[in-house]
């Protein structure tokens, strides 16, 4: 079983602190409780209200946000609260009692074109994944019930899932005008019904947990770490907006070659080579002078 880990994150409001969880704890639903009576649908929230400084509890996909009364400062109690939530989850206790839970918030999904004419991005108003996952066939989609069901559509060639969107690659046999609404409604209904999108205990999912990713990062050489940080800060947000993703694969110090993996809409996109050479490669050459000669996509 994948262990729950809780980390804290400050918000713009000093009285509110987020306790982020490394797994999803609700079925893509959001709940707000102002007191212990309102929290009947959430055993976790009820337990938190026994703490005298808790004013309000907000629970959503992968975090718990707590607003405190001014009788304490977060720095004095946040570690204890984080440990309490972590222990509660790892003991297998319920977060939300679905039988008496308030009516779920409607899910909206809109379709967005990408630079790749074979890919459309379906964006949700909910967080649906903690990491990026690409599936190129139904056989590779065992860790994602959503991707598995999408492959039952005969025109679906590939599925890429990231934090709040699904990019679908189609076969040429179908036209987007004929299938976009059908896919959008299917994805919207799937999320709204609280179905599992990514299996938390799948081996490939565990490999991408925060702990595993951080451990791998620390094992790399300094130049590779610099490259990853540049990709994360300057490149990933741009490619994500186009429905894709870029992952660092390797760095060869002898040839000064960086190898990356393109995913989602970026994979097989007609403009990806231009972006790779004129965008990413030039950026790395400029920011890491003398350390990078070329950037190659091992799948593009």
PDB file of N, CA and C in Angstrom, residues 108-210:
ATOM      1  N   UNK A 108     -16.851  20.886 -14.886  1.00  0.00           N
ATOM      2  CA  UNK A 108     -16.883  21.416 -16.243  1.00  0.00           C
ATOM      3  C   UNK A 108     -15.614  20.979 -16.970  1.00  0.00           C
ATOM      4  N   UNK A 109     -15.760  20.689 -18.242  1.00  0.00           N
ATOM      5  CA  UNK A 109     -14.636  20.300 -19.098  1.00  0.00           C
ATOM      6  C   UNK A 109     -14.781  21.039 -20.419  1.00  0.00           C
ATOM      7  N   UNK A 110     -13.712  21.696 -20.856  1.00  0.00           N
ATOM      8  CA  UNK A 110     -13.770  22.347 -22.165  1.00  0.00           C
ATOM      9  C   UNK A 110     -12.653  21.813 -23.059  1.00  0.00           C
ATOM     10  N   UNK A 111     -12.930  21.815 -24.343  1.00  0.00           N
ATOM     11  CA  UNK A 111     -11.966  21.303 -25.320  1.00  0.00           C
ATOM     12  C   UNK A 111     -11.117  22.452 -25.845  1.00  0.00           C
ATOM     13  N   UNK A 112      -9.816  22.178 -26.028  1.00  0.00           N
ATOM     14  CA  UNK A 112      -8.878  23.202 -26.471  1.00  0.00           C
ATOM     15  C   UNK A 112      -7.965  22.609 -27.538  1.00  0.00           C
ATOM     16  N   UNK A 113      -7.830  23.288 -28.644  1.00  0.00           N
ATOM     17  CA  UNK A 113      -6.950  22.792 -29.709  1.00  0.00           C
ATOM     18  C   UNK A 113      -5.498  22.921 -29.270  1.00  0.00           C
ATOM     19  N   UNK A 114      -4.620  22.162 -29.901  1.00  0.00           N
ATOM     20  CA  UNK A 114      -3.185  22.187 -29.602  1.00  0.00           C
ATOM     21  C   UNK A 114      -2.417  22.391 -30.902  1.00  0.00           C
ATOM     22  N   UNK A 115      -1.111  22.686 -30.831  1.00  0.00           N
ATOM     23  CA  UNK A 115      -0.327  22.813 -32.065  1.00  0.00           C
ATOM     24  C   UNK A 115      -0.272  21.526 -32.880  1.00  0.00           C
ATOM     25  N   UNK A 116      -0.572  20.416 -32.236  1.00  0.00           N
ATOM     26  CA  UNK A 116      -0.592  19.128 -32.929  1.00  0.00           C
ATOM     27  C   UNK A 116      -2.004  18.877 -33.447  1.00  0.00           C
ATOM     28  N   UNK A 117      -2.224  18.840 -34.763  1.00  0.00           N
ATOM     29  CA  UNK A 117      -3.587  18.681 -35.295  1.00  0.00           C
ATOM     30  C   UNK A 117      -4.235  17.346 -34.934  1.00  0.00           C
ATOM     31  N   UNK A 118      -3.442  16.387 -34.484  1.00  0.00           N
ATOM     32  CA  UNK A 118      -3.992  15.088 -34.113  1.00  0.00           C
ATOM     33  C   UNK A 118      -4.366  14.986 -32.649  1.00  0.00           C
ATOM     34  N   UNK A 119      -4.207  16.089 -31.902  1.00  0.00           N
ATOM     35  CA  UNK A 119      -4.435  16.051 -30.453  1.00  0.00           C
ATOM     36  C   UNK A 119      -5.340  17.198 -30.022  1.00  0.00           C
ATOM     37  N   UNK A 120      -6.291  16.886 -29.139  1.00  0.00           N
ATOM     38  CA  UNK A 120      -7.100  17.917 -28.477  1.00  0.00           C
ATOM     39  C   UNK A 120      -6.969  17.744 -26.972  1.00  0.00           C
ATOM     40  N   UNK A 121      -6.932  18.867 -26.283  1.00  0.00           N
ATOM     41  CA  UNK A 121      -6.756  18.913 -24.838  1.00  0.00           C
ATOM     42  C   UNK A 121      -8.109  19.178 -24.179  1.00  0.00           C
ATOM     43  N   UNK A 122      -8.492  18.324 -23.223  1.00  0.00           N
ATOM     44  CA  UNK A 122      -9.755  18.472 -22.501  1.00  0.00           C
ATOM     45  C   UNK A 122      -9.427  18.906 -21.071  1.00  0.00           C
ATOM     46  N   UNK A 123      -9.766  20.155 -20.749  1.00  0.00           N
ATOM     47  CA  UNK A 123      -9.365  20.778 -19.485  1.00  0.00           C
ATOM     48  C   UNK A 123     -10.526  20.754 -18.493  1.00  0.00           C
ATOM     49  N   UNK A 124     -10.257  20.262 -17.277  1.00  0.00           N
ATOM     50  CA  UNK A 124     -11.280  20.184 -16.230  1.00  0.00           C
ATOM     51  C   UNK A 124     -11.074  21.278 -15.191  1.00  0.00           C
ATOM     52  N   UNK A 125     -12.130  21.577 -14.446  1.00  0.00           N
ATOM     53  CA  UNK A 125     -12.022  22.559 -13.363  1.00  0.00           C
ATOM     54  C   UNK A 125     -11.659  21.877 -12.044  1.00  0.00           C
ATOM     55  N   UNK A 126     -11.108  20.667 -12.140  1.00  0.00           N
ATOM     56  CA  UNK A 126     -10.673  19.901 -10.972  1.00  0.00           C
ATOM     57  C   UNK A 126      -9.266  19.369 -11.209  1.00  0.00           C
ATOM     58  N   UNK A 127      -8.528  19.192 -10.146  1.00  0.00           N
ATOM     59  CA  UNK A 127      -7.256  18.484 -10.257  1.00  0.00           C
ATOM     60  C   UNK A 127      -7.559  17.001 -10.360  1.00  0.00           C
ATOM     61  N   UNK A 128      -6.995  16.328 -11.373  1.00  0.00           N
ATOM     62  CA  UNK A 128      -7.318  14.922 -11.597  1.00  0.00           C
ATOM     63  C   UNK A 128      -6.111  13.995 -11.493  1.00  0.00           C
ATOM     64  N   UNK A 129      -4.903  14.548 -11.428  1.00  0.00           N
ATOM     65  CA  UNK A 129      -3.705  13.701 -11.333  1.00  0.00           C
ATOM     66  C   UNK A 129      -2.590  14.465 -10.631  1.00  0.00           C
ATOM     67  N   UNK A 130      -1.726  13.722  -9.947  1.00  0.00           N
ATOM     68  CA  UNK A 130      -0.594  14.345  -9.243  1.00  0.00           C
ATOM     69  C   UNK A 130       0.672  14.384 -10.083  1.00  0.00           C
ATOM     70  N   UNK A 131       0.668  13.685 -11.219  1.00  0.00           N
ATOM     71  CA  UNK A 131       1.836  13.644 -12.105  1.00  0.00           C
ATOM     72  C   UNK A 131       1.341  13.417 -13.522  1.00  0.00           C
ATOM     73  N   UNK A 132       2.256  13.491 -14.482  1.00  0.00           N
ATOM     74  CA  UNK A 132       1.896  13.294 -15.885  1.00  0.00           C
ATOM     75  C   UNK A 132       2.045  11.824 -16.270  1.00  0.00           C
ATOM     76  N   UNK A 133       1.070  11.310 -17.013  1.00  0.00           N
ATOM     77  CA  UNK A 133       1.099   9.919 -17.461  1.00  0.00           C
ATOM     78  C   UNK A 133       0.700   9.851 -18.929  1.00  0.00           C
ATOM     79  N   UNK A 134       1.458   9.097 -19.710  1.00  0.00           N
ATOM     80  CA  UNK A 134       1.146   8.923 -21.130  1.00  0.00           C
ATOM     81  C   UNK A 134       0.879   7.451 -21.416  1.00  0.00           C
ATOM     82  N   UNK A 135      -0.193   7.189 -22.191  1.00  0.00           N
ATOM     83  CA  UNK A 135      -0.567   5.824 -22.547  1.00  0.00           C
ATOM     84  C   UNK A 135      -0.735   5.752 -24.064  1.00  0.00           C
ATOM     85  N   UNK A 136      -0.031   4.824 -24.671  1.00  0.00           N
ATOM     86  CA  UNK A 136      -0.048   4.711 -26.137  1.00  0.00           C
ATOM     87  C   UNK A 136      -0.910   3.563 -26.633  1.00  0.00           C
ATOM     88  N   UNK A 137      -1.439   2.751 -25.722  1.00  0.00           N
ATOM     89  CA  UNK A 137      -2.337   1.654 -26.092  1.00  0.00           C
ATOM     90  C   UNK A 137      -3.085   1.201 -24.857  1.00  0.00           C
ATOM     91  N   UNK A 138      -4.114   0.393 -25.041  1.00  0.00           N
ATOM     92  CA  UNK A 138      -4.891  -0.087 -23.900  1.00  0.00           C
ATOM     93  C   UNK A 138      -4.037  -0.981 -23.012  1.00  0.00           C
ATOM     94  N   UNK A 139      -3.027  -1.639 -23.584  1.00  0.00           N
ATOM     95  CA  UNK A 139      -2.153  -2.507 -22.796  1.00  0.00           C
ATOM     96  C   UNK A 139      -1.284  -1.707 -21.824  1.00  0.00           C
ATOM     97  N   UNK A 140      -0.938  -0.485 -22.195  1.00  0.00           N
ATOM     98  CA  UNK A 140      -0.087   0.335 -21.332  1.00  0.00           C
ATOM     99  C   UNK A 140      -0.901   1.141 -20.321  1.00  0.00           C
ATOM    100  N   UNK A 141      -2.235   1.048 -20.402  1.00  0.00           N
ATOM    101  CA  UNK A 141      -3.105   1.906 -19.600  1.00  0.00           C
ATOM    102  C   UNK A 141      -3.651   1.228 -18.352  1.00  0.00           C
ATOM    103  N   UNK A 142      -3.004   0.164 -17.909  1.00  0.00           N
ATOM    104  CA  UNK A 142      -3.529  -0.591 -16.760  1.00  0.00           C
ATOM    105  C   UNK A 142      -3.585   0.234 -15.485  1.00  0.00           C
ATOM    106  N   UNK A 143      -2.734   1.241 -15.383  1.00  0.00           N
ATOM    107  CA  UNK A 143      -2.726   2.066 -14.166  1.00  0.00           C
ATOM    108  C   UNK A 143      -3.769   3.183 -14.205  1.00  0.00           C
ATOM    109  N   UNK A 144      -4.500   3.297 -15.319  1.00  0.00           N
ATOM    110  CA  UNK A 144      -5.494   4.364 -15.435  1.00  0.00           C
ATOM    111  C   UNK A 144      -6.826   3.832 -15.955  1.00  0.00           C
ATOM    112  N   UNK A 145      -7.814   3.673 -15.086  1.00  0.00           N
ATOM    113  CA  UNK A 145      -9.141   3.253 -15.534  1.00  0.00           C
ATOM    114  C   UNK A 145      -9.750   4.213 -16.560  1.00  0.00           C
ATOM    115  N   UNK A 146      -9.482   5.517 -16.416  1.00  0.00           N
ATOM    116  CA  UNK A 146     -10.012   6.485 -17.382  1.00  0.00           C
ATOM    117  C   UNK A 146      -9.410   6.265 -18.757  1.00  0.00           C
ATOM    118  N   UNK A 147      -8.081   6.146 -18.820  1.00  0.00           N
ATOM    119  CA  UNK A 147      -7.426   5.916 -20.110  1.00  0.00           C
ATOM    120  C   UNK A 147      -7.902   4.605 -20.729  1.00  0.00           C
ATOM    121  N   UNK A 148      -8.064   3.577 -19.901  1.00  0.00           N
ATOM    122  CA  UNK A 148      -8.533   2.279 -20.402  1.00  0.00           C
ATOM    123  C   UNK A 148      -9.886   2.423 -21.076  1.00  0.00           C
ATOM    124  N   UNK A 149     -10.794   3.165 -20.436  1.00  0.00           N
ATOM    125  CA  UNK A 149     -12.121   3.350 -21.030  1.00  0.00           C
ATOM    126  C   UNK A 149     -12.061   4.205 -22.290  1.00  0.00           C
ATOM    127  N   UNK A 150     -11.180   5.190 -22.320  1.00  0.00           N
ATOM    128  CA  UNK A 150     -11.058   6.018 -23.523  1.00  0.00           C
ATOM    129  C   UNK A 150     -10.574   5.185 -24.713  1.00  0.00           C
ATOM    130  N   UNK A 151      -9.717   4.200 -24.464  1.00  0.00           N
ATOM    131  CA  UNK A 151      -9.231   3.357 -25.559  1.00  0.00           C
ATOM    132  C   UNK A 151     -10.324   2.448 -26.135  1.00  0.00           C
ATOM    133  N   UNK A 152     -11.457   2.376 -25.473  1.00  0.00           N
ATOM    134  CA  UNK A 152     -12.575   1.616 -26.034  1.00  0.00           C
ATOM    135  C   UNK A 152     -13.237   2.370 -27.191  1.00  0.00           C
ATOM    136  N   UNK A 153     -12.967   3.686 -27.275  1.00  0.00           N
ATOM    137  CA  UNK A 153     -13.412   4.433 -28.456  1.00  0.00           C
ATOM    138  C   UNK A 153     -12.479   4.058 -29.609  1.00  0.00           C
ATOM    139  N   UNK A 154     -12.998   3.616 -30.739  1.00  0.00           N
ATOM    140  CA  UNK A 154     -12.140   3.107 -31.825  1.00  0.00           C
ATOM    141  C   UNK A 154     -11.216   4.145 -32.439  1.00  0.00           C
ATOM    142  N   UNK A 155     -11.521   5.429 -32.230  1.00  0.00           N
ATOM    143  CA  UNK A 155     -10.714   6.481 -32.846  1.00  0.00           C
ATOM    144  C   UNK A 155      -9.634   7.024 -31.921  1.00  0.00           C
ATOM    145  N   UNK A 156      -9.530   6.516 -30.689  1.00  0.00           N
ATOM    146  CA  UNK A 156      -8.527   7.003 -29.732  1.00  0.00           C
ATOM    147  C   UNK A 156      -7.215   6.248 -29.927  1.00  0.00           C
ATOM    148  N   UNK A 157      -6.174   6.995 -30.223  1.00  0.00           N
ATOM    149  CA  UNK A 157      -4.850   6.426 -30.477  1.00  0.00           C
ATOM    150  C   UNK A 157      -3.931   6.538 -29.257  1.00  0.00           C
ATOM    151  N   UNK A 158      -4.074   7.612 -28.488  1.00  0.00           N
ATOM    152  CA  UNK A 158      -3.225   7.825 -27.329  1.00  0.00           C
ATOM    153  C   UNK A 158      -3.908   8.722 -26.310  1.00  0.00           C
ATOM    154  N   UNK A 159      -3.498   8.585 -25.044  1.00  0.00           N
ATOM    155  CA  UNK A 159      -4.075   9.374 -23.954  1.00  0.00           C
ATOM    156  C   UNK A 159      -2.939   9.893 -23.076  1.00  0.00           C
ATOM    157  N   UNK A 160      -2.982  11.181 -22.783  1.00  0.00           N
ATOM    158  CA  UNK A 160      -2.003  11.797 -21.885  1.00  0.00           C
ATOM    159  C   UNK A 160      -2.774  12.523 -20.789  1.00  0.00           C
ATOM    160  N   UNK A 161      -2.468  12.216 -19.527  1.00  0.00           N
ATOM    161  CA  UNK A 161      -3.179  12.802 -18.388  1.00  0.00           C
ATOM    162  C   UNK A 161      -2.204  13.588 -17.533  1.00  0.00           C
ATOM    163  N   UNK A 162      -2.560  14.844 -17.241  1.00  0.00           N
ATOM    164  CA  UNK A 162      -1.749  15.672 -16.351  1.00  0.00           C
ATOM    165  C   UNK A 162      -2.664  16.272 -15.294  1.00  0.00           C
ATOM    166  N   UNK A 163      -2.167  17.232 -14.540  1.00  0.00           N
ATOM    167  CA  UNK A 163      -2.851  17.720 -13.346  1.00  0.00           C
ATOM    168  C   UNK A 163      -4.346  17.985 -13.526  1.00  0.00           C
ATOM    169  N   UNK A 164      -4.725  18.751 -14.537  1.00  0.00           N
ATOM    170  CA  UNK A 164      -6.141  19.090 -14.689  1.00  0.00           C
ATOM    171  C   UNK A 164      -6.638  18.926 -16.121  1.00  0.00           C
ATOM    172  N   UNK A 165      -5.967  18.098 -16.897  1.00  0.00           N
ATOM    173  CA  UNK A 165      -6.436  17.915 -18.269  1.00  0.00           C
ATOM    174  C   UNK A 165      -6.085  16.537 -18.818  1.00  0.00           C
ATOM    175  N   UNK A 166      -6.801  16.179 -19.885  1.00  0.00           N
ATOM    176  CA  UNK A 166      -6.570  14.938 -20.625  1.00  0.00           C
ATOM    177  C   UNK A 166      -6.346  15.324 -22.083  1.00  0.00           C
ATOM    178  N   UNK A 167      -5.202  14.945 -22.636  1.00  0.00           N
ATOM    179  CA  UNK A 167      -4.954  15.146 -24.070  1.00  0.00           C
ATOM    180  C   UNK A 167      -5.223  13.817 -24.785  1.00  0.00           C
ATOM    181  N   UNK A 168      -6.040  13.883 -25.820  1.00  0.00           N
ATOM    182  CA  UNK A 168      -6.391  12.677 -26.578  1.00  0.00           C
ATOM    183  C   UNK A 168      -5.832  12.790 -27.991  1.00  0.00           C
ATOM    184  N   UNK A 169      -5.109  11.761 -28.408  1.00  0.00           N
ATOM    185  CA  UNK A 169      -4.611  11.660 -29.784  1.00  0.00           C
ATOM    186  C   UNK A 169      -5.542  10.745 -30.561  1.00  0.00           C
ATOM    187  N   UNK A 170      -5.956  11.174 -31.752  1.00  0.00           N
ATOM    188  CA  UNK A 170      -6.908  10.385 -32.548  1.00  0.00           C
ATOM    189  C   UNK A 170      -6.236   9.750 -33.755  1.00  0.00           C
ATOM    190  N   UNK A 171      -6.874   8.716 -34.270  1.00  0.00           N
ATOM    191  CA  UNK A 171      -6.482   8.160 -35.559  1.00  0.00           C
ATOM    192  C   UNK A 171      -7.049   9.050 -36.664  1.00  0.00           C
ATOM    193  N   UNK A 172      -6.415   9.022 -37.827  1.00  0.00           N
ATOM    194  CA  UNK A 172      -6.833   9.888 -38.938  1.00  0.00           C
ATOM    195  C   UNK A 172      -8.222   9.554 -39.465  1.00  0.00           C
ATOM    196  N   UNK A 173      -8.737   8.367 -39.119  1.00  0.00           N
ATOM    197  CA  UNK A 173     -10.037   7.930 -39.637  1.00  0.00           C
ATOM    198  C   UNK A 173     -11.174   8.839 -39.162  1.00  0.00           C
ATOM    199  N   UNK A 174     -10.969   9.523 -38.023  1.00  0.00           N
ATOM    200  CA  UNK A 174     -12.029  10.371 -37.459  1.00  0.00           C
ATOM    201  C   UNK A 174     -11.660  11.842 -37.560  1.00  0.00           C
ATOM    202  N   UNK A 175     -12.692  12.691 -37.616  1.00  0.00           N
ATOM    203  CA  UNK A 175     -12.505  14.140 -37.631  1.00  0.00           C
ATOM    204  C   UNK A 175     -12.917  14.704 -36.278  1.00  0.00           C
ATOM    205  N   UNK A 176     -12.175  15.706 -35.807  1.00  0.00           N
ATOM    206  CA  UNK A 176     -12.475  16.268 -34.495  1.00  0.00           C
ATOM    207  C   UNK A 176     -13.892  16.814 -34.410  1.00  0.00           C
ATOM    208  N   UNK A 177     -14.396  17.389 -35.495  1.00  0.00           N
ATOM    209  CA  UNK A 177     -15.751  17.939 -35.478  1.00  0.00           C
ATOM    210  C   UNK A 177     -16.793  16.882 -35.122  1.00  0.00           C
ATOM    211  N   UNK A 178     -16.490  15.631 -35.431  1.00  0.00           N
ATOM    212  CA  UNK A 178     -17.455  14.549 -35.220  1.00  0.00           C
ATOM    213  C   UNK A 178     -17.335  13.899 -33.843  1.00  0.00           C
ATOM    214  N   UNK A 179     -16.197  14.044 -33.186  1.00  0.00           N
ATOM    215  CA  UNK A 179     -15.971  13.284 -31.954  1.00  0.00           C
ATOM    216  C   UNK A 179     -15.659  14.127 -30.717  1.00  0.00           C
ATOM    217  N   UNK A 180     -15.384  15.417 -30.882  1.00  0.00           N
ATOM    218  CA  UNK A 180     -14.956  16.241 -29.749  1.00  0.00           C
ATOM    219  C   UNK A 180     -16.009  16.295 -28.647  1.00  0.00           C
ATOM    220  N   UNK A 181     -17.265  16.580 -28.994  1.00  0.00           N
ATOM    221  CA  UNK A 181     -18.316  16.686 -27.974  1.00  0.00           C
ATOM    222  C   UNK A 181     -18.534  15.373 -27.246  1.00  0.00           C
ATOM    223  N   UNK A 182     -18.462  14.271 -27.979  1.00  0.00           N
ATOM    224  CA  UNK A 182     -18.642  12.956 -27.370  1.00  0.00           C
ATOM    225  C   UNK A 182     -17.544  12.685 -26.339  1.00  0.00           C
ATOM    226  N   UNK A 183     -16.301  12.983 -26.692  1.00  0.00           N
ATOM    227  CA  UNK A 183     -15.196  12.778 -25.760  1.00  0.00           C
ATOM    228  C   UNK A 183     -15.298  13.717 -24.561  1.00  0.00           C
ATOM    229  N   UNK A 184     -15.631  14.976 -24.821  1.00  0.00           N
ATOM    230  CA  UNK A 184     -15.726  15.955 -23.730  1.00  0.00           C
ATOM    231  C   UNK A 184     -16.781  15.536 -22.714  1.00  0.00           C
ATOM    232  N   UNK A 185     -17.950  15.115 -23.183  1.00  0.00           N
ATOM    233  CA  UNK A 185     -19.020  14.707 -22.276  1.00  0.00           C
ATOM    234  C   UNK A 185     -18.665  13.431 -21.525  1.00  0.00           C
ATOM    235  N   UNK A 186     -17.969  12.527 -22.201  1.00  0.00           N
ATOM    236  CA  UNK A 186     -17.565  11.292 -21.532  1.00  0.00           C
ATOM    237  C   UNK A 186     -16.599  11.593 -20.390  1.00  0.00           C
ATOM    238  N   UNK A 187     -15.579  12.421 -20.671  1.00  0.00           N
ATOM    239  CA  UNK A 187     -14.586  12.762 -19.654  1.00  0.00           C
ATOM    240  C   UNK A 187     -15.232  13.527 -18.505  1.00  0.00           C
ATOM    241  N   UNK A 188     -16.114  14.469 -18.831  1.00  0.00           N
ATOM    242  CA  UNK A 188     -16.797  15.251 -17.790  1.00  0.00           C
ATOM    243  C   UNK A 188     -17.613  14.346 -16.873  1.00  0.00           C
ATOM    244  N   UNK A 189     -18.395  13.461 -17.461  1.00  0.00           N
ATOM    245  CA  UNK A 189     -19.222  12.558 -16.669  1.00  0.00           C
ATOM    246  C   UNK A 189     -18.390  11.612 -15.817  1.00  0.00           C
ATOM    247  N   UNK A 190     -17.284  11.157 -16.372  1.00  0.00           N
ATOM    248  CA  UNK A 190     -16.403  10.231 -15.658  1.00  0.00           C
ATOM    249  C   UNK A 190     -15.851  10.899 -14.397  1.00  0.00           C
ATOM    250  N   UNK A 191     -15.366  12.139 -14.540  1.00  0.00           N
ATOM    251  CA  UNK A 191     -14.800  12.862 -13.396  1.00  0.00           C
ATOM    252  C   UNK A 191     -15.885  13.196 -12.382  1.00  0.00           C
ATOM    253  N   UNK A 192     -17.029  13.671 -12.859  1.00  0.00           N
ATOM    254  CA  UNK A 192     -18.112  14.092 -11.970  1.00  0.00           C
ATOM    255  C   UNK A 192     -18.636  12.930 -11.135  1.00  0.00           C
ATOM    256  N   UNK A 193     -18.610  11.726 -11.688  1.00  0.00           N
ATOM    257  CA  UNK A 193     -19.095  10.553 -10.959  1.00  0.00           C
ATOM    258  C   UNK A 193     -18.064  10.003  -9.976  1.00  0.00           C
ATOM    259  N   UNK A 194     -16.917  10.672  -9.876  1.00  0.00           N
ATOM    260  CA  UNK A 194     -15.926  10.307  -8.880  1.00  0.00           C
ATOM    261  C   UNK A 194     -15.201   9.004  -9.154  1.00  0.00           C
ATOM    262  N   UNK A 195     -15.167   8.591 -10.407  1.00  0.00           N
ATOM    263  CA  UNK A 195     -14.468   7.348 -10.750  1.00  0.00           C
ATOM    264  C   UNK A 195     -12.956   7.541 -10.652  1.00  0.00           C
ATOM    265  N   UNK A 196     -12.253   6.450 -10.401  1.00  0.00           N
ATOM    266  CA  UNK A 196     -10.807   6.512 -10.232  1.00  0.00           C
ATOM    267  C   UNK A 196     -10.134   6.790 -11.572  1.00  0.00           C
ATOM    268  N   UNK A 197      -9.243   7.764 -11.592  1.00  0.00           N
ATOM    269  CA  UNK A 197      -8.568   8.178 -12.820  1.00  0.00           C
ATOM    270  C   UNK A 197      -7.208   7.509 -12.934  1.00  0.00           C
ATOM    271  N   UNK A 198      -6.427   7.555 -11.863  1.00  0.00           N
ATOM    272  CA  UNK A 198      -5.117   6.892 -11.804  1.00  0.00           C
ATOM    273  C   UNK A 198      -5.101   6.016 -10.551  1.00  0.00           C
ATOM    274  N   UNK A 199      -4.697   4.747 -10.688  1.00  0.00           N
ATOM    275  CA  UNK A 199      -4.632   3.847  -9.541  1.00  0.00           C
ATOM    276  C   UNK A 199      -3.460   4.237  -8.634  1.00  0.00           C
ATOM    277  N   UNK A 200      -3.765   4.551  -7.383  1.00  0.00           N
ATOM    278  CA  UNK A 200      -2.739   5.053  -6.471  1.00  0.00           C
ATOM    279  C   UNK A 200      -1.639   4.032  -6.211  1.00  0.00           C
ATOM    280  N   UNK A 201      -1.973   2.745  -6.245  1.00  0.00           N
ATOM    281  CA  UNK A 201      -0.990   1.727  -5.868  1.00  0.00           C
ATOM    282  C   UNK A 201      -0.313   1.061  -7.056  1.00  0.00           C
ATOM    283  N   UNK A 202      -0.546   1.556  -8.270  1.00  0.00           N
ATOM    284  CA  UNK A 202       0.116   0.983  -9.442  1.00  0.00           C
ATOM    285  C   UNK A 202       1.624   1.254  -9.343  1.00  0.00           C
ATOM    286  N   UNK A 203       2.475   0.280  -9.708  1.00  0.00           N
ATOM    287  CA  UNK A 203       3.936   0.450  -9.579  1.00  0.00           C
ATOM    288  C   UNK A 203       4.469   1.703 -10.259  1.00  0.00           C
ATOM    289  N   UNK A 204       3.978   1.995 -11.480  1.00  0.00           N
ATOM    290  CA  UNK A 204       4.481   3.161 -12.196  1.00  0.00           C
ATOM    291  C   UNK A 204       4.045   4.467 -11.537  1.00  0.00           C
ATOM    292  N   UNK A 205       2.918   4.420 -10.802  1.00  0.00           N
ATOM    293  CA  UNK A 205       2.459   5.607 -10.082  1.00  0.00           C
ATOM    294  C   UNK A 205       3.335   5.839  -8.853  1.00  0.00           C
ATOM    295  N   UNK A 206       3.629   4.768  -8.132  1.00  0.00           N
ATOM    296  CA  UNK A 206       4.482   4.869  -6.950  1.00  0.00           C
ATOM    297  C   UNK A 206       5.869   5.375  -7.332  1.00  0.00           C
ATOM    298  N   UNK A 207       6.365   4.950  -8.511  1.00  0.00           N
ATOM    299  CA  UNK A 207       7.684   5.387  -8.972  1.00  0.00           C
ATOM    300  C   UNK A 207       7.734   6.892  -9.188  1.00  0.00           C
ATOM    301  N   UNK A 208       6.567   7.510  -9.422  1.00  0.00           N
ATOM    302  CA  UNK A 208       6.525   8.950  -9.660  1.00  0.00           C
ATOM    303  C   UNK A 208       6.090   9.719  -8.424  1.00  0.00           C
ATOM    304  N   UNK A 209       6.040   9.042  -7.276  1.00  0.00           N
ATOM    305  CA  UNK A 209       5.693   9.721  -6.036  1.00  0.00           C
ATOM    306  C   UNK A 209       6.759  10.766  -5.726  1.00  0.00           C
ATOM    307  N   UNK A 210       6.395  11.723  -4.901  1.00  0.00           N
ATOM    308  CA  UNK A 210       7.319  12.808  -4.558  1.00  0.00           C
ATOM    309  C   UNK A 210       8.627  12.269  -3.996  1.00  0.00           C
TER     310      UNK A 210
END
